[in-house]
């Protein structure tokens, strides 16, 4: 591994990105995971992979995701439990889009204890509704490596083409306006209660996600660098 790619330090924790669709969870979770050399676990990406390969889970999840609803806990929890069993998660991991319900958060608490981790470190991405719509409608994702762009704020050098690997940039099917409304409603109803759930436990760290990507990245880096006594 080249020196520049060496992880800065041990993470030793589960870090959770909590925030509405389009708040920048994926953008920042990838950077943080790469910085510490731990896996970036996006339940949205995992589910989209299942849909793409047509697995039983994918067949069940596809129509639910297309409507903008949450996939049932029973399906998501099994997928997450299997993923964090893998050895690459032993030094910590970064969740993006999980947990999304109180039941998922309670189950995650048990899983973390079982695997010998302390409590999670929760990053709450705070952002206005108006900015969310701009970010979601402008998002384009690389069909090969998954790099995230935005036609308004983070355009690629060549329109429609990924800077990293030349992959075609595509718009997610659930980024259509009518689905965005359903996703935002699902967030308010089922996921927003997690803010108080984690705040009461004292695990919540609030970030102003309306700032630029490098500014948000720096705020998160400082917050996470303050973590001590991992396992
Ligand atoms: P998922 O893939 O998790 O989608 P989401 O939560 O709706 O979040 P997004 O991916 O839309 O946004 P993001 O916050 O990651 O923002 P991003 O970094 O891309 O879930 C999809 C579906 O899967 C769900 O609807 C559900 O059906 C199912 N699902 C997933 N997990 C589940 C679970 N646990 N339980 C049940 N169901 C589940 O950024 C957005 C845009 O903004 C990009 O264009 C980016 O370039 C730009 N941007 C980011 N940061 C900045 C910035 N600081 N300044 C300017 N632009 C920025």
mmCIF file of C-alpha atoms and ligand atoms in Angstrom:
data_model
loop_
_atom_site.group_PDB
_atom_site.id
_atom_site.type_symbol
_atom_site.label_atom_id
_atom_site.label_comp_id
_atom_site.label_asym_id
_atom_site.label_seq_id
_atom_site.Cartn_x
_atom_site.Cartn_y
_atom_site.Cartn_z
ATOM 1 C CA UNK A 1 0.000 0.000 0.000
ATOM 2 C CA UNK A 2 1.369 3.432 -0.956
ATOM 3 C CA UNK A 3 2.106 5.800 1.925
ATOM 4 C CA UNK A 4 -0.615 8.247 0.805
ATOM 5 C CA UNK A 5 -3.232 5.471 1.038
ATOM 6 C CA UNK A 6 -2.240 4.333 4.532
ATOM 7 C CA UNK A 7 -5.122 4.694 7.033
ATOM 8 C CA UNK A 8 -4.580 7.675 9.363
ATOM 9 C CA UNK A 9 -5.331 5.682 12.531
ATOM 10 C CA UNK A 10 -7.513 2.878 13.821
ATOM 11 C CA UNK A 11 -11.217 3.633 13.826
ATOM 12 C CA UNK A 12 -12.332 0.774 16.111
ATOM 13 C CA UNK A 13 -15.926 2.025 16.073
ATOM 14 C CA UNK A 14 -19.117 1.765 14.084
ATOM 15 C CA UNK A 15 -19.783 5.196 12.628
ATOM 16 C CA UNK A 16 -23.339 5.875 11.454
ATOM 17 C CA UNK A 17 -24.347 8.561 8.953
ATOM 18 C CA UNK A 18 -27.896 9.655 9.724
ATOM 19 C CA UNK A 19 -29.668 12.176 7.517
ATOM 20 C CA UNK A 20 -32.348 12.620 4.857
ATOM 21 C CA UNK A 21 -31.955 11.482 1.233
ATOM 22 C CA UNK A 22 -29.466 13.742 -0.542
ATOM 23 C CA UNK A 23 -27.857 15.160 2.602
ATOM 24 C CA UNK A 24 -24.445 13.832 1.514
ATOM 25 C CA UNK A 25 -24.209 10.634 3.583
ATOM 26 C CA UNK A 26 -22.750 8.561 0.747
ATOM 27 C CA UNK A 27 -20.305 11.271 -0.358
ATOM 28 C CA UNK A 28 -18.885 11.699 3.148
ATOM 29 C CA UNK A 29 -19.137 8.080 4.340
ATOM 30 C CA UNK A 30 -16.922 6.924 1.456
ATOM 31 C CA UNK A 31 -14.253 9.495 2.278
ATOM 32 C CA UNK A 32 -14.254 8.670 5.997
ATOM 33 C CA UNK A 33 -14.107 4.911 5.394
ATOM 34 C CA UNK A 34 -11.195 5.296 2.951
ATOM 35 C CA UNK A 35 -9.356 7.537 5.393
ATOM 36 C CA UNK A 36 -9.468 4.883 8.135
ATOM 37 C CA UNK A 37 -9.160 1.900 5.778
ATOM 38 C CA UNK A 38 -12.461 0.351 6.924
ATOM 39 C CA UNK A 39 -15.501 -0.786 4.897
ATOM 40 C CA UNK A 40 -18.158 1.678 3.740
ATOM 41 C CA UNK A 41 -21.446 -0.145 4.283
ATOM 42 C CA UNK A 42 -24.286 1.438 2.323
ATOM 43 C CA UNK A 43 -27.500 -0.556 2.690
ATOM 44 C CA UNK A 44 -28.852 1.330 -0.350
ATOM 45 C CA UNK A 45 -25.876 0.140 -2.476
ATOM 46 C CA UNK A 46 -26.177 -3.413 -1.108
ATOM 47 C CA UNK A 47 -29.886 -3.502 -1.961
ATOM 48 C CA UNK A 48 -29.256 -2.045 -5.448
ATOM 49 C CA UNK A 49 -26.672 -4.809 -6.041
ATOM 50 C CA UNK A 50 -29.263 -7.430 -5.065
ATOM 51 C CA UNK A 51 -31.762 -5.815 -7.441
ATOM 52 C CA UNK A 52 -29.187 -5.770 -10.279
ATOM 53 C CA UNK A 53 -28.332 -9.445 -9.886
ATOM 54 C CA UNK A 54 -31.979 -10.461 -9.411
ATOM 55 C CA UNK A 55 -31.497 -12.311 -6.106
ATOM 56 C CA UNK A 56 -34.576 -13.240 -4.064
ATOM 57 C CA UNK A 57 -33.897 -10.264 -1.776
ATOM 58 C CA UNK A 58 -33.497 -8.009 -4.827
ATOM 59 C CA UNK A 59 -36.787 -9.195 -6.338
ATOM 60 C CA UNK A 60 -38.584 -8.386 -3.071
ATOM 61 C CA UNK A 61 -36.812 -5.029 -2.571
ATOM 62 C CA UNK A 62 -37.133 -3.657 -6.144
ATOM 63 C CA UNK A 63 -40.800 -2.515 -6.148
ATOM 64 C CA UNK A 64 -40.456 -1.133 -2.609
ATOM 65 C CA UNK A 65 -37.394 0.950 -3.514
ATOM 66 C CA UNK A 66 -39.054 2.128 -6.729
ATOM 67 C CA UNK A 67 -41.943 3.561 -4.665
ATOM 68 C CA UNK A 68 -39.525 5.223 -2.219
ATOM 69 C CA UNK A 69 -40.612 3.149 0.794
ATOM 70 C CA UNK A 70 -38.312 1.425 3.254
ATOM 71 C CA UNK A 71 -37.470 -2.234 2.699
ATOM 72 C CA UNK A 72 -38.816 -4.317 5.658
ATOM 73 C CA UNK A 73 -36.524 -4.625 8.674
ATOM 74 C CA UNK A 74 -36.561 -8.431 8.456
ATOM 75 C CA UNK A 75 -34.784 -8.322 5.049
ATOM 76 C CA UNK A 76 -32.352 -5.507 5.859
ATOM 77 C CA UNK A 77 -31.240 -6.818 9.268
ATOM 78 C CA UNK A 78 -30.215 -10.225 7.939
ATOM 79 C CA UNK A 79 -28.217 -8.593 5.139
ATOM 80 C CA UNK A 80 -26.415 -6.265 7.591
ATOM 81 C CA UNK A 81 -25.727 -9.003 10.169
ATOM 82 C CA UNK A 82 -24.106 -11.158 7.470
ATOM 83 C CA UNK A 83 -21.997 -8.261 6.222
ATOM 84 C CA UNK A 84 -20.501 -7.245 9.553
ATOM 85 C CA UNK A 85 -19.552 -10.856 10.328
ATOM 86 C CA UNK A 86 -16.840 -10.556 7.655
ATOM 87 C CA UNK A 87 -13.255 -10.123 8.868
ATOM 88 C CA UNK A 88 -12.785 -6.763 7.110
ATOM 89 C CA UNK A 89 -15.200 -5.239 9.659
ATOM 90 C CA UNK A 90 -13.107 -6.214 12.674
ATOM 91 C CA UNK A 91 -11.470 -2.756 12.987
ATOM 92 C CA UNK A 92 -14.634 -0.746 12.531
ATOM 93 C CA UNK A 93 -16.910 0.305 9.683
ATOM 94 C CA UNK A 94 -18.956 3.213 8.392
ATOM 95 C CA UNK A 95 -22.709 2.825 7.908
ATOM 96 C CA UNK A 96 -24.465 4.935 5.299
ATOM 97 C CA UNK A 97 -28.279 4.659 5.360
ATOM 98 C CA UNK A 98 -28.471 2.207 8.257
ATOM 99 C CA UNK A 99 -30.144 2.115 10.737
ATOM 100 C CA UNK A 100 -33.332 3.722 9.435
ATOM 101 C CA UNK A 101 -35.897 2.618 12.012
ATOM 102 C CA UNK A 102 -35.834 2.352 15.788
ATOM 103 C CA UNK A 103 -36.059 -1.446 15.462
ATOM 104 C CA UNK A 104 -32.946 -1.417 13.219
ATOM 105 C CA UNK A 105 -31.105 0.784 15.735
ATOM 106 C CA UNK A 106 -31.975 -1.532 18.629
ATOM 107 C CA UNK A 107 -30.843 -4.571 16.659
ATOM 108 C CA UNK A 108 -27.615 -2.831 15.668
ATOM 109 C CA UNK A 109 -26.926 -2.080 19.345
ATOM 110 C CA UNK A 110 -27.152 -5.817 20.097
ATOM 111 C CA UNK A 111 -24.992 -6.741 17.084
ATOM 112 C CA UNK A 112 -22.279 -4.279 18.113
ATOM 113 C CA UNK A 113 -22.205 -5.659 21.646
ATOM 114 C CA UNK A 114 -22.018 -9.201 20.294
ATOM 115 C CA UNK A 115 -19.025 -8.286 18.103
ATOM 116 C CA UNK A 116 -17.264 -6.484 20.977
ATOM 117 C CA UNK A 117 -17.744 -2.897 19.816
ATOM 118 C CA UNK A 118 -18.569 0.044 22.046
ATOM 119 C CA UNK A 119 -21.574 2.240 21.237
ATOM 120 C CA UNK A 120 -21.818 3.717 17.720
ATOM 121 C CA UNK A 121 -20.743 7.249 16.835
ATOM 122 C CA UNK A 122 -23.655 8.880 15.030
ATOM 123 C CA UNK A 123 -23.168 11.755 12.605
ATOM 124 C CA UNK A 124 -26.407 13.631 12.009
ATOM 125 C CA UNK A 125 -26.350 15.507 8.677
ATOM 126 C CA UNK A 126 -28.497 18.651 9.026
ATOM 127 C CA UNK A 127 -29.679 20.374 5.833
ATOM 128 C CA UNK A 128 -32.627 22.390 4.455
ATOM 129 C CA UNK A 129 -35.347 20.828 2.305
ATOM 130 C CA UNK A 130 -34.598 23.168 -0.624
ATOM 131 C CA UNK A 131 -30.956 22.081 -0.855
ATOM 132 C CA UNK A 132 -31.952 18.406 -0.691
ATOM 133 C CA UNK A 133 -34.093 18.658 -3.813
ATOM 134 C CA UNK A 134 -31.268 20.377 -5.738
ATOM 135 C CA UNK A 135 -28.798 17.717 -4.646
ATOM 136 C CA UNK A 136 -31.019 14.735 -5.425
ATOM 137 C CA UNK A 137 -32.248 15.934 -8.813
ATOM 138 C CA UNK A 138 -28.668 16.863 -9.808
ATOM 139 C CA UNK A 139 -27.068 13.607 -8.669
ATOM 140 C CA UNK A 140 -25.404 11.341 -11.234
ATOM 141 C CA UNK A 141 -23.607 8.120 -10.250
ATOM 142 C CA UNK A 142 -20.865 6.233 -12.080
ATOM 143 C CA UNK A 143 -22.222 2.944 -13.422
ATOM 144 C CA UNK A 144 -18.821 1.268 -12.863
ATOM 145 C CA UNK A 145 -17.196 2.550 -9.655
ATOM 146 C CA UNK A 146 -20.154 4.287 -7.976
ATOM 147 C CA UNK A 147 -18.460 7.722 -7.759
ATOM 148 C CA UNK A 148 -21.093 10.370 -6.944
ATOM 149 C CA UNK A 149 -21.362 13.612 -8.984
ATOM 150 C CA UNK A 150 -23.787 16.497 -9.150
ATOM 151 C CA UNK A 151 -24.542 18.327 -12.382
ATOM 152 C CA UNK A 152 -24.953 21.614 -10.444
ATOM 153 C CA UNK A 153 -22.269 21.432 -7.752
ATOM 154 C CA UNK A 154 -19.837 18.577 -8.576
ATOM 155 C CA UNK A 155 -19.886 18.085 -12.345
ATOM 156 C CA UNK A 156 -17.513 15.641 -14.050
ATOM 157 C CA UNK A 157 -14.844 17.058 -16.371
ATOM 158 C CA UNK A 158 -16.670 15.563 -19.378
ATOM 159 C CA UNK A 159 -20.473 15.560 -19.270
ATOM 160 C CA UNK A 160 -21.935 12.116 -18.560
ATOM 161 C CA UNK A 161 -18.529 10.417 -18.037
ATOM 162 C CA UNK A 162 -16.806 9.477 -14.771
ATOM 163 C CA UNK A 163 -13.450 11.226 -14.209
ATOM 164 C CA UNK A 164 -12.009 8.128 -12.477
ATOM 165 C CA UNK A 165 -12.819 5.207 -14.753
ATOM 166 C CA UNK A 166 -14.688 6.581 -17.794
ATOM 167 C CA UNK A 167 -17.926 4.903 -16.682
ATOM 168 C CA UNK A 168 -21.283 6.222 -17.881
ATOM 169 C CA UNK A 169 -22.965 8.504 -15.336
ATOM 170 C CA UNK A 170 -26.541 7.482 -14.626
ATOM 171 C CA UNK A 171 -29.488 8.899 -12.699
ATOM 172 C CA UNK A 172 -30.925 6.600 -10.028
ATOM 173 C CA UNK A 173 -34.488 5.452 -10.819
ATOM 174 C CA UNK A 174 -35.643 6.593 -7.354
ATOM 175 C CA UNK A 175 -34.365 10.151 -7.984
ATOM 176 C CA UNK A 176 -37.556 11.024 -9.911
ATOM 177 C CA UNK A 177 -39.614 13.801 -8.315
ATOM 178 C CA UNK A 178 -42.642 11.731 -7.242
ATOM 179 C CA UNK A 179 -40.376 9.098 -5.637
ATOM 180 C CA UNK A 180 -38.268 11.757 -3.912
ATOM 181 C CA UNK A 181 -41.415 12.980 -2.106
ATOM 182 C CA UNK A 182 -42.135 9.446 -0.852
ATOM 183 C CA UNK A 183 -38.526 8.989 0.291
ATOM 184 C CA UNK A 184 -38.577 12.243 2.213
ATOM 185 C CA UNK A 185 -41.859 11.251 3.867
ATOM 186 C CA UNK A 186 -40.449 7.841 4.812
ATOM 187 C CA UNK A 187 -37.454 9.633 6.342
ATOM 188 C CA UNK A 188 -39.618 12.002 8.414
ATOM 189 C CA UNK A 189 -41.909 9.255 9.645
ATOM 190 C CA UNK A 190 -39.590 6.300 10.206
ATOM 191 C CA UNK A 191 -35.999 7.560 10.394
ATOM 192 C CA UNK A 192 -36.115 11.059 11.934
ATOM 193 C CA UNK A 193 -37.146 9.586 15.339
ATOM 194 C CA UNK A 194 -33.622 8.103 15.473
ATOM 195 C CA UNK A 195 -32.231 11.600 16.010
ATOM 196 C CA UNK A 196 -33.828 11.760 19.469
ATOM 197 C CA UNK A 197 -33.158 8.080 20.088
ATOM 198 C CA UNK A 198 -29.397 8.581 19.678
ATOM 199 C CA UNK A 199 -29.407 12.053 21.247
ATOM 200 C CA UNK A 200 -30.913 10.625 24.448
ATOM 201 C CA UNK A 201 -28.179 7.974 24.483
ATOM 202 C CA UNK A 202 -25.564 10.732 24.057
ATOM 203 C CA UNK A 203 -24.159 9.277 20.815
ATOM 204 C CA UNK A 204 -25.208 12.037 18.403
ATOM 205 C CA UNK A 205 -22.859 14.492 16.721
ATOM 206 C CA UNK A 206 -24.524 17.223 14.615
ATOM 207 C CA UNK A 207 -22.952 18.427 11.358
ATOM 208 C CA UNK A 208 -24.015 21.320 9.124
ATOM 209 C CA UNK A 209 -24.363 19.390 5.857
ATOM 210 C CA UNK A 210 -25.274 22.479 3.814
ATOM 211 C CA UNK A 211 -21.609 23.529 3.611
ATOM 212 C CA UNK A 212 -19.311 22.552 0.735
ATOM 213 C CA UNK A 213 -18.043 18.968 0.446
ATOM 214 C CA UNK A 214 -14.507 19.805 1.765
ATOM 215 C CA UNK A 215 -15.928 21.852 4.651
ATOM 216 C CA UNK A 216 -18.305 19.066 5.721
ATOM 217 C CA UNK A 217 -15.461 16.574 5.334
ATOM 218 C CA UNK A 218 -13.271 18.613 7.666
ATOM 219 C CA UNK A 219 -15.986 18.952 10.336
ATOM 220 C CA UNK A 220 -16.560 15.203 10.281
ATOM 221 C CA UNK A 221 -12.824 14.429 10.369
ATOM 222 C CA UNK A 222 -12.417 16.589 13.476
ATOM 223 C CA UNK A 223 -15.410 15.015 15.207
ATOM 224 C CA UNK A 224 -14.260 11.460 14.497
ATOM 225 C CA UNK A 225 -10.642 12.194 15.442
ATOM 226 C CA UNK A 226 -11.990 12.929 18.939
ATOM 227 C CA UNK A 227 -13.106 9.311 19.356
ATOM 228 C CA UNK A 228 -11.204 7.437 22.048
ATOM 229 C CA UNK A 229 -11.157 4.018 23.695
ATOM 230 C CA UNK A 230 -12.498 2.082 20.767
ATOM 231 C CA UNK A 231 -13.116 -1.491 21.856
HETATM 232 P P1 LIG B 1 -30.065 5.022 -0.068
HETATM 233 O O1 LIG B 1 -29.252 4.604 -1.228
HETATM 234 O O2 LIG B 1 -29.495 4.897 1.301
HETATM 235 O O3 LIG B 1 -30.564 6.494 -0.336
HETATM 236 P P2 LIG B 1 -30.897 7.728 0.628
HETATM 237 O O4 LIG B 1 -30.818 7.535 2.084
HETATM 238 O O5 LIG B 1 -32.210 8.163 0.113
HETATM 239 O O6 LIG B 1 -29.740 8.668 0.440
HETATM 240 P P3 LIG B 1 -29.165 9.149 -0.888
HETATM 241 O O7 LIG B 1 -28.241 8.099 -1.454
HETATM 242 O O8 LIG B 1 -30.266 9.632 -1.785
HETATM 243 O O9 LIG B 1 -28.382 10.470 -0.464
HETATM 244 P P4 LIG B 1 -27.039 10.693 0.352
HETATM 245 O O10 LIG B 1 -27.380 11.303 1.659
HETATM 246 O O11 LIG B 1 -26.191 9.469 0.357
HETATM 247 O O12 LIG B 1 -26.393 11.831 -0.548
HETATM 248 P P5 LIG B 1 -25.180 11.772 -1.612
HETATM 249 O O13 LIG B 1 -23.888 11.691 -0.922
HETATM 250 O O14 LIG B 1 -25.471 10.771 -2.687
HETATM 251 O O15 LIG B 1 -31.440 4.200 -0.041
HETATM 252 C C1 LIG B 1 -32.190 3.986 -1.221
HETATM 253 C C2 LIG B 1 -33.397 3.114 -0.887
HETATM 254 O O16 LIG B 1 -32.956 1.821 -0.394
HETATM 255 C C3 LIG B 1 -34.315 3.647 0.234
HETATM 256 O O17 LIG B 1 -35.258 4.550 -0.275
HETATM 257 C C4 LIG B 1 -34.948 2.334 0.738
HETATM 258 O O18 LIG B 1 -35.970 1.904 -0.115
HETATM 259 C C5 LIG B 1 -33.791 1.335 0.653
HETATM 260 N N1 LIG B 1 -33.007 1.267 1.909
HETATM 261 C C6 LIG B 1 -31.689 1.596 2.049
HETATM 262 N N2 LIG B 1 -31.285 1.389 3.323
HETATM 263 C C7 LIG B 1 -32.373 0.916 3.989
HETATM 264 C C8 LIG B 1 -32.592 0.531 5.330
HETATM 265 N N3 LIG B 1 -31.614 0.605 6.258
HETATM 266 N N4 LIG B 1 -33.833 0.101 5.683
HETATM 267 C C9 LIG B 1 -34.831 0.026 4.774
HETATM 268 N N5 LIG B 1 -34.692 0.369 3.487
HETATM 269 C C10 LIG B 1 -33.475 0.826 3.083
HETATM 270 O O19 LIG B 1 -25.319 13.250 -2.224
HETATM 271 C C11 LIG B 1 -26.447 13.648 -2.965
HETATM 272 C C12 LIG B 1 -26.011 14.636 -4.071
HETATM 273 O O20 LIG B 1 -25.518 15.833 -3.451
HETATM 274 C C13 LIG B 1 -24.859 14.123 -4.958
HETATM 275 O O21 LIG B 1 -25.064 14.589 -6.249
HETATM 276 C C14 LIG B 1 -23.591 14.778 -4.350
HETATM 277 O O22 LIG B 1 -22.600 14.999 -5.320
HETATM 278 C C15 LIG B 1 -24.161 16.092 -3.824
HETATM 279 N N6 LIG B 1 -23.479 16.582 -2.599
HETATM 280 C C16 LIG B 1 -23.148 15.844 -1.504
HETATM 281 N N7 LIG B 1 -22.594 16.646 -0.569
HETATM 282 C C17 LIG B 1 -22.588 17.908 -1.073
HETATM 283 C C18 LIG B 1 -22.167 19.169 -0.574
HETATM 284 N N8 LIG B 1 -21.642 19.299 0.666
HETATM 285 N N9 LIG B 1 -22.314 20.259 -1.360
HETATM 286 C C19 LIG B 1 -22.867 20.152 -2.600
HETATM 287 N N10 LIG B 1 -23.298 18.965 -3.134
HETATM 288 C C20 LIG B 1 -23.157 17.864 -2.382
#
